[in-house]
Amino acid sequence: MSKITAAITGVSSFLPEYILTNKELEKMVETTDEWIMTRTGIRERRILKGEGKGTSDLGAGAVKSLLEKKGISPNEIDLVICATITPDMFFPATANIISDKTGIKNAFSFDIGAACSGFIYALTVGTKFIESGTHKKVIVVGADKMSSIVDYTDRQTCVLFGDAGAAVLLEPNNEGYGIIDSLLKSDGCGRAYLHMKAGGSARPSSHETVDAKEHYIYQEGQSVFKFAVKNMADVAVEIMEKNNLKSEDVAWVVPHQANLRIIDATANRMGVSKEKVMINIERYGNTTAATIPLCLWEWEKKMKKGDNIVLSAFGGGFTWGAVYLKWAYNS
Ligand code: UT7
C-alpha cells in the first residue's frame, strides 16, 4: 500500500474590514509612507475592530468559509489546530473557541505558539495525525489579532503588524501529493530580541506592568532582521537540497511576510525568480501565524496540481523552518 500523505485540499481566510494605511499612521506616530515602504514593503494592514472581538473571530471566520467552500459539515472535522500568539485568553485554547463558534463538536483542538513560524509548525503537527492514519480531516488555522499587542505610540513596531486569520483543510492522499517534508527549528536565546515582557507567569500583570507598557511587542528590529535573513534563507535552501530540488523545480515560494527585504533575500538564496514568490505584505503587513495561509488563499487559483511549493518562515522564539509540499488540486 502506498504511503499516506497529508494534502491541503482547501484554503480560506478572514480579513477584517478596517484598513489602517501608512497615511493614517503618519498622523499617529512620527513616520512616513516612504520610510515604511522602503524599509518593510508595507502600505496598509487590516485591523479587527469591535468590543470583545478576538483572534477566535478571525480564525472562526476563516474556518466557517472553509467549511462552506468545501461543503463539509462541521461534524466531519476531527482535529483543529490553531497557531497563534494572541489567544483570546490564557485558557481555554483559541482552537477550542474556534471549534465552538463554528459548530465543530467531534474534534479535539489545541493551540500552537510559535509566533511567525506558527503555521508551519501547526501544519507539520497536523500532517503527522493524517500520516498516522488516525485522523481524516484536520483543520490548521493561523490567526493573530496583532493589534491587541501593538503599542500604537511606538513607531518601531506599530507600522509592521496587521490582523488576519486563514485556514487550510488537510486530508489523506495516496497519490503522493501533499506535505513531503518539513524542517523545523528553534533557539530560545532569541527571546531576548523579540518578546512580550509581562503578562506571563514569570511577570504577571500588575498596575506596574501596565504603566510600563510591558504588554506590548518588544522587538530589537535590527538584531531580529539579521537572524531572520540568514535563517529563513538557510532553511529554505536546506529543504531544497535535502529533497534534490533545483531552483527550476520550485513552482512557488511562500515566505512569511515580515519584511520585503527578508523575502527578497530568501528568494535570491533559493535562486528563484520573483514571479514565483507569493508576496502580499504590501496589503496586510505582518499577520504573524496568518501570513502563509493567507498567501495560499490568494494564490489558490494560480497553483496547479503537482506544483512543488516551499513554505518558509522565521519568527519570535526564535522559531524558523520550511515545508516542502506538492500541491494537490487545480481550482
Ligand atoms: O516576523 C517576526 C520577525 N520579525 C522580523 O523579521 C522583523 C525584522 N526586522 C525588520 O524587519 C527591520 O529591522 C525593521 C523594519 C523592524 C526596522 O528596519 P531597519 O532598517 O532595521 O531600521 P532600524 O531599526 O535600524 O531604524 C533605522 C532608523 C532609526 O533612526 P536612527 O537611529 O537611524 O536615527 C529608527 O529610529 O529608522 C528609525 N525608525 C523609523 N523612522 C520612521 C524606526 N521606525 C521608524 C518608522 N518611521 N516607523
CSV table of C-alpha atoms and ligand atoms in Angstrom, one decimal:
chain,number,residue,atom,x,y,z
A,1,MET,CA,0.0,0.0,0.0
A,2,SER,CA,1.3,3.4,-0.9
A,3,LYS,CA,2.2,5.8,1.9
A,4,ILE,CA,-0.5,8.2,3.1
A,5,THR,CA,0.5,11.8,2.7
A,6,ALA,CA,-1.3,14.8,4.1
A,7,ALA,CA,-2.6,17.1,1.4
A,8,ILE,CA,-4.0,20.6,1.6
A,9,THR,CA,-7.4,20.2,0.0
A,10,GLY,CA,-8.9,23.7,0.7
A,11,VAL,CA,-7.9,27.1,2.0
A,12,SER,CA,-9.8,30.1,3.2
A,13,SER,CA,-9.3,33.3,5.0
A,14,PHE,CA,-10.9,36.0,7.1
A,15,LEU,CA,-9.7,39.6,6.8
A,16,PRO,CA,-11.2,42.4,9.0
A,17,GLU,CA,-12.7,45.2,7.1
A,18,TYR,CA,-10.9,48.1,8.6
A,19,ILE,CA,-7.8,49.2,6.7
A,20,LEU,CA,-5.1,51.1,8.5
A,21,THR,CA,-2.9,52.9,5.9
A,22,ASN,CA,0.6,54.3,6.2
A,23,LYS,CA,-1.0,57.7,5.6
A,24,GLU,CA,-3.1,57.2,8.7
A,25,LEU,CA,-0.1,56.0,10.7
A,26,GLU,CA,1.7,59.2,9.7
A,27,LYS,CA,-0.9,61.1,11.8
A,28,MET,CA,-0.4,58.7,14.8
A,29,VAL,CA,3.4,58.5,15.1
A,30,GLU,CA,6.5,60.2,13.6
A,31,THR,CA,6.8,58.2,10.4
A,32,THR,CA,6.3,58.4,6.7
A,33,ASP,CA,4.8,56.2,4.0
A,34,GLU,CA,8.1,56.4,2.2
A,35,TRP,CA,10.1,55.0,5.3
A,36,ILE,CA,7.6,52.2,5.8
A,37,MET,CA,7.5,51.2,2.2
A,38,THR,CA,11.3,51.3,1.6
A,39,ARG,CA,12.2,49.5,4.9
A,40,THR,CA,9.4,47.0,5.0
A,41,GLY,CA,7.3,46.9,1.8
A,42,ILE,CA,4.1,47.5,3.8
A,43,ARG,CA,1.4,50.0,2.7
A,44,GLU,CA,-1.6,49.0,4.7
A,45,ARG,CA,-2.8,46.4,7.1
A,46,ARG,CA,-6.2,45.2,8.4
A,47,ILE,CA,-7.4,45.8,12.0
A,48,LEU,CA,-10.1,43.9,13.8
A,49,LYS,CA,-12.4,46.4,15.5
A,50,GLY,CA,-15.3,45.7,17.9
A,51,GLU,CA,-15.7,45.2,21.6
A,52,GLY,CA,-14.9,41.6,22.7
A,53,LYS,CA,-13.6,40.5,19.2
A,54,GLY,CA,-10.5,38.4,19.4
A,55,THR,CA,-8.3,36.0,17.5
A,56,SER,CA,-11.0,33.3,17.6
A,57,ASP,CA,-13.2,35.6,15.5
A,58,LEU,CA,-10.5,35.8,12.8
A,59,GLY,CA,-10.0,32.0,13.0
A,60,ALA,CA,-13.7,31.2,13.1
A,61,GLY,CA,-14.3,33.4,10.1
A,62,ALA,CA,-11.7,31.5,8.1
A,63,VAL,CA,-12.9,28.1,9.3
A,64,LYS,CA,-16.5,28.9,8.6
A,65,SER,CA,-15.8,29.9,5.0
A,66,LEU,CA,-13.5,26.9,4.5
A,67,LEU,CA,-16.3,24.5,5.6
A,68,GLU,CA,-18.8,26.3,3.3
A,69,LYS,CA,-16.4,26.3,0.4
A,70,LYS,CA,-15.7,22.6,0.8
A,71,GLY,CA,-19.3,21.7,1.5
A,72,ILE,CA,-18.2,19.9,4.6
A,73,SER,CA,-20.3,19.5,7.8
A,74,PRO,CA,-18.5,20.7,11.0
A,75,ASN,CA,-19.2,17.2,12.4
A,76,GLU,CA,-16.8,15.7,10.0
A,77,ILE,CA,-13.7,17.6,11.3
A,78,ASP,CA,-11.7,15.5,13.8
A,79,LEU,CA,-8.9,17.9,14.7
A,80,VAL,CA,-8.4,21.7,14.8
A,81,ILE,CA,-5.0,23.2,15.5
A,82,CYS,CA,-4.7,26.9,15.8
A,83,ALA,CA,-1.3,28.7,15.5
A,84,THR,CA,-1.5,32.0,17.4
A,85,ILE,CA,0.5,34.1,19.9
A,86,THR,CA,-2.5,36.3,20.6
A,87,PRO,CA,-5.0,33.8,22.1
A,88,ASP,CA,-8.4,35.2,23.1
A,89,MET,CA,-7.5,34.2,26.7
A,90,PHE,CA,-4.7,32.4,28.5
A,91,PHE,CA,-7.0,29.4,28.6
A,92,PRO,CA,-9.0,27.8,27.1
A,93,ALA,CA,-7.2,27.4,23.8
A,94,THR,CA,-8.3,29.6,21.0
A,95,ALA,CA,-8.7,26.4,18.9
A,96,ASN,CA,-11.4,25.3,21.4
A,97,ILE,CA,-13.2,28.6,21.0
A,98,ILE,CA,-13.0,28.5,17.2
A,99,SER,CA,-14.4,25.0,17.2
A,100,ASP,CA,-17.3,26.1,19.4
A,101,LYS,CA,-18.0,29.2,17.2
A,102,THR,CA,-18.1,27.1,14.0
A,103,GLY,CA,-20.1,24.1,15.4
A,104,ILE,CA,-17.2,21.6,15.3
A,105,LYS,CA,-18.2,19.2,18.0
A,106,ASN,CA,-16.4,15.9,17.1
A,107,ALA,CA,-12.9,17.2,17.1
A,108,PHE,CA,-10.2,17.7,19.7
A,109,SER,CA,-8.4,21.1,19.4
A,110,PHE,CA,-5.4,22.8,20.7
A,111,ASP,CA,-3.1,25.8,20.1
A,112,ILE,CA,0.5,26.1,19.0
A,113,GLY,CA,2.5,29.1,19.9
A,114,ALA,CA,5.5,29.5,17.6
A,115,ALA,CA,4.9,33.1,16.6
A,116,CYS,CA,5.6,33.8,12.9
A,117,SER,CA,6.5,30.1,12.3
A,118,GLY,CA,3.3,29.0,14.0
A,119,PHE,CA,1.5,28.0,10.8
A,120,ILE,CA,4.3,25.7,9.5
A,121,TYR,CA,4.7,24.2,13.0
A,122,ALA,CA,1.0,23.5,13.1
A,123,LEU,CA,0.9,22.3,9.6
A,124,THR,CA,3.6,19.8,10.4
A,125,VAL,CA,1.9,18.6,13.5
A,126,GLY,CA,-1.4,18.2,11.7
A,127,THR,CA,0.4,16.3,8.9
A,128,LYS,CA,1.5,13.7,11.4
A,129,PHE,CA,-2.0,13.0,12.5
A,130,ILE,CA,-3.1,12.4,8.9
A,131,GLU,CA,0.0,10.3,8.1
A,132,SER,CA,-0.5,8.0,11.1
A,133,GLY,CA,-4.0,7.2,9.7
A,134,THR,CA,-5.7,8.2,12.9
A,135,HIS,CA,-7.3,11.4,11.6
A,136,LYS,CA,-9.0,12.1,8.3
A,137,LYS,CA,-10.0,15.8,8.3
A,138,VAL,CA,-7.7,18.2,10.1
A,139,ILE,CA,-8.1,22.0,10.0
A,140,VAL,CA,-5.0,24.1,10.6
A,141,VAL,CA,-5.6,27.7,11.3
A,142,GLY,CA,-3.2,30.6,11.5
A,143,ALA,CA,-4.7,33.6,13.2
A,144,ASP,CA,-3.4,36.6,15.1
A,145,LYS,CA,-5.0,39.8,16.3
A,146,MET,CA,-1.7,41.6,16.4
A,147,SER,CA,-3.3,44.9,17.1
A,148,SER,CA,-4.1,43.6,20.6
A,149,ILE,CA,-0.4,43.6,21.5
A,150,VAL,CA,0.8,46.5,19.4
A,151,ASP,CA,1.7,49.9,21.0
A,152,TYR,CA,0.3,52.5,18.6
A,153,THR,CA,2.7,55.1,20.1
A,154,ASP,CA,5.8,53.1,19.2
A,155,ARG,CA,6.8,53.8,15.5
A,156,GLN,CA,9.3,50.9,15.5
A,157,THR,CA,6.6,48.2,15.8
A,158,CYS,CA,3.2,49.7,15.1
A,159,VAL,CA,3.8,50.0,11.3
A,160,LEU,CA,4.7,46.3,11.0
A,161,PHE,CA,1.7,44.3,12.0
A,162,GLY,CA,-1.8,43.5,11.0
A,163,ASP,CA,-4.7,41.2,11.9
A,164,ALA,CA,-5.9,38.2,9.9
A,165,GLY,CA,-6.9,34.6,10.0
A,166,ALA,CA,-6.6,31.9,7.4
A,167,ALA,CA,-7.2,28.1,7.5
A,168,VAL,CA,-6.4,25.0,5.5
A,169,LEU,CA,-8.0,21.6,5.4
A,170,LEU,CA,-5.7,18.6,5.5
A,171,GLU,CA,-6.9,15.2,4.2
A,172,PRO,CA,-5.2,11.9,3.4
A,173,ASN,CA,-3.8,11.4,-0.1
A,174,ASN,CA,-2.3,8.3,-1.6
A,175,GLU,CA,-1.1,9.6,-4.9
A,176,GLY,CA,2.0,11.3,-3.4
A,177,TYR,CA,0.6,14.8,-3.2
A,178,GLY,CA,0.7,17.0,-0.1
A,179,ILE,CA,3.3,17.6,2.5
A,180,ILE,CA,6.5,15.8,1.6
A,181,ASP,CA,9.0,17.2,4.2
A,182,SER,CA,9.4,19.8,6.9
A,183,LEU,CA,12.4,21.2,8.8
A,184,LEU,CA,11.5,23.0,12.0
A,185,LYS,CA,14.0,24.7,14.2
A,186,SER,CA,14.0,26.9,17.4
A,187,ASP,CA,16.5,28.7,19.6
A,188,GLY,CA,15.2,30.2,22.8
A,189,CYS,CA,18.1,32.6,23.1
A,190,GLY,CA,16.2,34.7,20.6
A,191,ARG,CA,13.7,35.7,23.2
A,192,ALA,CA,16.0,38.5,24.2
A,193,TYR,CA,15.2,40.3,21.0
A,194,LEU,CA,11.5,39.7,20.5
A,195,HIS,CA,9.0,39.1,23.3
A,196,MET,CA,6.3,40.5,25.4
A,197,LYS,CA,7.7,41.4,28.8
A,198,ALA,CA,4.8,40.9,31.1
A,199,GLY,CA,1.5,39.1,31.5
A,200,GLY,CA,3.0,35.6,31.7
A,201,SER,CA,3.8,33.5,34.8
A,202,ALA,CA,7.3,35.0,35.1
A,203,ARG,CA,6.0,38.5,35.4
A,204,PRO,CA,2.2,38.5,35.9
A,205,SER,CA,0.1,41.5,35.0
A,206,SER,CA,0.1,44.4,37.5
A,207,HIS,CA,-0.5,48.1,37.6
A,208,GLU,CA,3.2,48.5,37.3
A,209,THR,CA,3.5,46.3,34.2
A,210,VAL,CA,0.6,48.2,32.5
A,211,ASP,CA,2.1,51.6,33.4
A,212,ALA,CA,5.5,50.4,32.0
A,213,LYS,CA,3.8,49.3,28.7
A,214,GLU,CA,5.0,45.8,29.1
A,215,HIS,CA,2.1,44.1,27.5
A,216,TYR,CA,3.1,45.1,24.0
A,217,ILE,CA,5.5,43.6,21.5
A,218,TYR,CA,9.1,44.3,22.3
A,219,GLN,CA,11.4,43.9,19.3
A,220,GLU,CA,15.0,44.8,18.6
A,221,GLY,CA,14.4,45.1,14.9
A,222,GLN,CA,17.9,45.1,13.5
A,223,SER,CA,19.0,42.0,15.6
A,224,VAL,CA,15.9,40.1,14.6
A,225,PHE,CA,16.5,41.1,11.0
A,226,LYS,CA,20.0,39.6,10.9
A,227,PHE,CA,18.8,36.3,12.3
A,228,ALA,CA,15.7,36.3,10.0
A,229,VAL,CA,17.6,37.0,6.8
A,230,LYS,CA,20.1,34.2,7.4
A,231,ASN,CA,17.9,31.5,9.0
A,232,MET,CA,14.9,31.8,6.7
A,233,ALA,CA,17.1,31.6,3.6
A,234,ASP,CA,19.3,28.8,5.1
A,235,VAL,CA,16.4,26.6,6.0
A,236,ALA,CA,14.7,27.1,2.6
A,237,VAL,CA,17.9,26.1,0.8
A,238,GLU,CA,18.4,23.2,3.2
A,239,ILE,CA,15.0,21.7,2.4
A,240,MET,CA,15.6,22.1,-1.3
A,241,GLU,CA,18.9,20.3,-1.1
A,242,LYS,CA,17.5,17.6,1.1
A,243,ASN,CA,14.8,16.9,-1.5
A,244,ASN,CA,17.0,17.3,-4.6
A,245,LEU,CA,15.0,20.3,-5.7
A,246,LYS,CA,16.7,22.7,-8.1
A,247,SER,CA,15.5,26.3,-8.4
A,248,GLU,CA,13.7,25.5,-11.6
A,249,ASP,CA,11.8,22.6,-9.9
A,250,VAL,CA,10.2,25.1,-7.5
A,251,ALA,CA,6.9,26.5,-8.8
A,252,TRP,CA,6.1,28.7,-5.8
A,253,VAL,CA,7.9,30.0,-2.7
A,254,VAL,CA,5.6,31.1,0.2
A,255,PRO,CA,7.6,33.1,2.6
A,256,HIS,CA,6.5,34.6,5.9
A,257,GLN,CA,5.7,38.2,5.3
A,258,ALA,CA,7.6,40.3,7.9
A,259,ASN,CA,9.8,42.4,5.6
A,260,LEU,CA,10.1,42.6,1.8
A,261,ARG,CA,13.9,42.7,2.2
A,262,ILE,CA,13.9,39.4,4.1
A,263,ILE,CA,11.6,37.8,1.4
A,264,ASP,CA,13.9,39.0,-1.4
A,265,ALA,CA,17.0,37.7,0.3
A,266,THR,CA,15.3,34.3,0.8
A,267,ALA,CA,14.2,34.1,-2.9
A,268,ASN,CA,17.7,35.1,-4.1
A,269,ARG,CA,19.4,32.5,-2.0
A,270,MET,CA,17.0,29.9,-3.4
A,271,GLY,CA,17.7,31.1,-6.9
A,272,VAL,CA,14.0,31.5,-7.5
A,273,SER,CA,12.7,34.5,-9.6
A,274,LYS,CA,10.4,37.0,-8.0
A,275,GLU,CA,7.3,36.0,-10.2
A,276,LYS,CA,7.3,32.6,-8.3
A,277,VAL,CA,7.3,34.3,-4.9
A,278,MET,CA,4.0,34.9,-3.2
A,279,ILE,CA,4.1,38.4,-1.8
A,280,ASN,CA,1.2,40.3,-0.3
A,281,ILE,CA,2.9,42.1,2.6
A,282,GLU,CA,2.0,45.5,1.0
A,283,ARG,CA,-1.7,45.0,1.7
A,284,TYR,CA,-1.7,43.1,5.0
A,285,GLY,CA,1.7,43.7,6.8
A,286,ASN,CA,2.9,41.0,9.2
A,287,THR,CA,-0.1,39.0,10.4
A,288,THR,CA,2.2,36.5,12.2
A,289,ALA,CA,0.7,33.0,12.0
A,290,ALA,CA,-1.7,34.0,9.2
A,291,THR,CA,0.8,35.2,6.6
A,292,ILE,CA,1.5,31.9,4.9
A,293,PRO,CA,-2.1,30.5,4.6
A,294,LEU,CA,-3.2,34.0,3.6
A,295,CYS,CA,-0.8,33.8,0.6
A,296,LEU,CA,-2.0,30.2,-0.2
A,297,TRP,CA,-5.6,31.5,-0.2
A,298,GLU,CA,-4.8,34.5,-2.5
A,299,TRP,CA,-2.8,32.4,-4.9
A,300,GLU,CA,-5.1,29.3,-4.8
A,301,LYS,CA,-6.3,29.7,-8.4
A,302,LYS,CA,-2.8,30.0,-9.8
A,303,MET,CA,-1.4,26.9,-8.2
A,304,LYS,CA,-1.6,23.7,-10.2
A,305,LYS,CA,-1.8,20.1,-9.1
A,306,GLY,CA,1.8,18.7,-8.7
A,307,ASP,CA,3.4,22.2,-8.2
A,308,ASN,CA,6.4,22.0,-5.9
A,309,ILE,CA,5.9,24.6,-3.2
A,310,VAL,CA,8.3,25.7,-0.5
A,311,LEU,CA,7.0,27.5,2.6
A,312,SER,CA,9.5,29.2,4.8
A,313,ALA,CA,9.2,31.3,8.0
A,314,PHE,CA,11.1,32.9,10.8
A,315,GLY,CA,9.8,34.4,14.0
A,316,GLY,CA,9.8,35.0,17.7
A,317,GLY,CA,11.4,32.4,19.9
A,318,PHE,CA,13.4,32.3,17.7
A,319,THR,CA,11.5,29.7,15.6
A,320,TRP,CA,12.0,29.0,12.0
A,321,GLY,CA,11.5,26.4,9.4
A,322,ALA,CA,10.5,25.3,5.9
A,323,VAL,CA,7.9,22.9,4.5
A,324,TYR,CA,8.1,21.2,1.1
A,325,LEU,CA,4.8,20.2,-0.4
A,326,LYS,CA,3.3,19.1,-3.7
A,327,TRP,CA,0.0,21.0,-4.4
A,328,ALA,CA,-2.8,18.5,-4.6
A,329,TYR,CA,-5.5,20.1,-6.7
A,330,ASN,CA,-6.5,22.5,-9.5
A,331,SER,CA,-9.2,25.1,-8.7
B,1,UT7,O1,8.1,38.5,12.0
B,1,UT7,C1,8.8,38.2,13.1
B,1,UT7,C2,10.2,38.6,13.0
B,1,UT7,N1,10.4,39.9,12.8
B,1,UT7,C3,11.1,40.4,11.8
B,1,UT7,O2,11.5,39.6,10.9
B,1,UT7,C4,11.4,41.8,11.7
B,1,UT7,C5,12.9,42.0,11.4
B,1,UT7,N2,13.3,43.4,11.4
B,1,UT7,C6,12.9,44.3,10.5
B,1,UT7,O3,12.2,44.0,9.6
B,1,UT7,C7,13.5,45.7,10.5
B,1,UT7,O4,14.6,45.7,11.4
B,1,UT7,C8,12.5,46.8,10.9
B,1,UT7,C9,11.6,47.0,9.7
B,1,UT7,C10,11.8,46.5,12.1
B,1,UT7,C11,13.3,48.1,11.0
B,1,UT7,O5,14.0,48.4,9.9
B,1,UT7,P1,15.6,48.8,10.0
B,1,UT7,O6,16.0,49.0,8.6
B,1,UT7,O7,16.3,47.7,10.7
B,1,UT7,O8,15.6,50.1,10.8
B,1,UT7,P2,16.2,50.5,12.2
B,1,UT7,O9,15.6,49.8,13.3
B,1,UT7,O10,17.7,50.3,12.0
B,1,UT7,O11,16.0,52.0,12.2
B,1,UT7,C12,16.6,52.9,11.3
B,1,UT7,C13,16.1,54.3,11.7
B,1,UT7,C14,16.3,54.7,13.2
B,1,UT7,O12,16.6,56.0,13.3
B,1,UT7,P3,18.1,56.5,13.5
B,1,UT7,O13,18.5,55.8,14.8
B,1,UT7,O14,18.9,56.0,12.3
B,1,UT7,O15,18.0,58.0,13.6
B,1,UT7,C15,14.9,54.5,13.7
B,1,UT7,O16,14.6,55.2,14.8
B,1,UT7,O17,14.7,54.5,11.4
B,1,UT7,C16,14.1,54.9,12.5
B,1,UT7,N3,12.7,54.4,12.5
B,1,UT7,C17,11.7,54.9,11.9
B,1,UT7,N4,11.6,56.0,11.1
B,1,UT7,C18,10.4,56.3,10.6
B,1,UT7,C19,12.3,53.2,13.1
B,1,UT7,N5,11.0,53.1,12.9
B,1,UT7,C20,10.6,54.1,12.1
B,1,UT7,C21,9.4,54.5,11.5
B,1,UT7,N6,9.3,55.6,10.8
B,1,UT7,N7,8.3,53.7,11.6
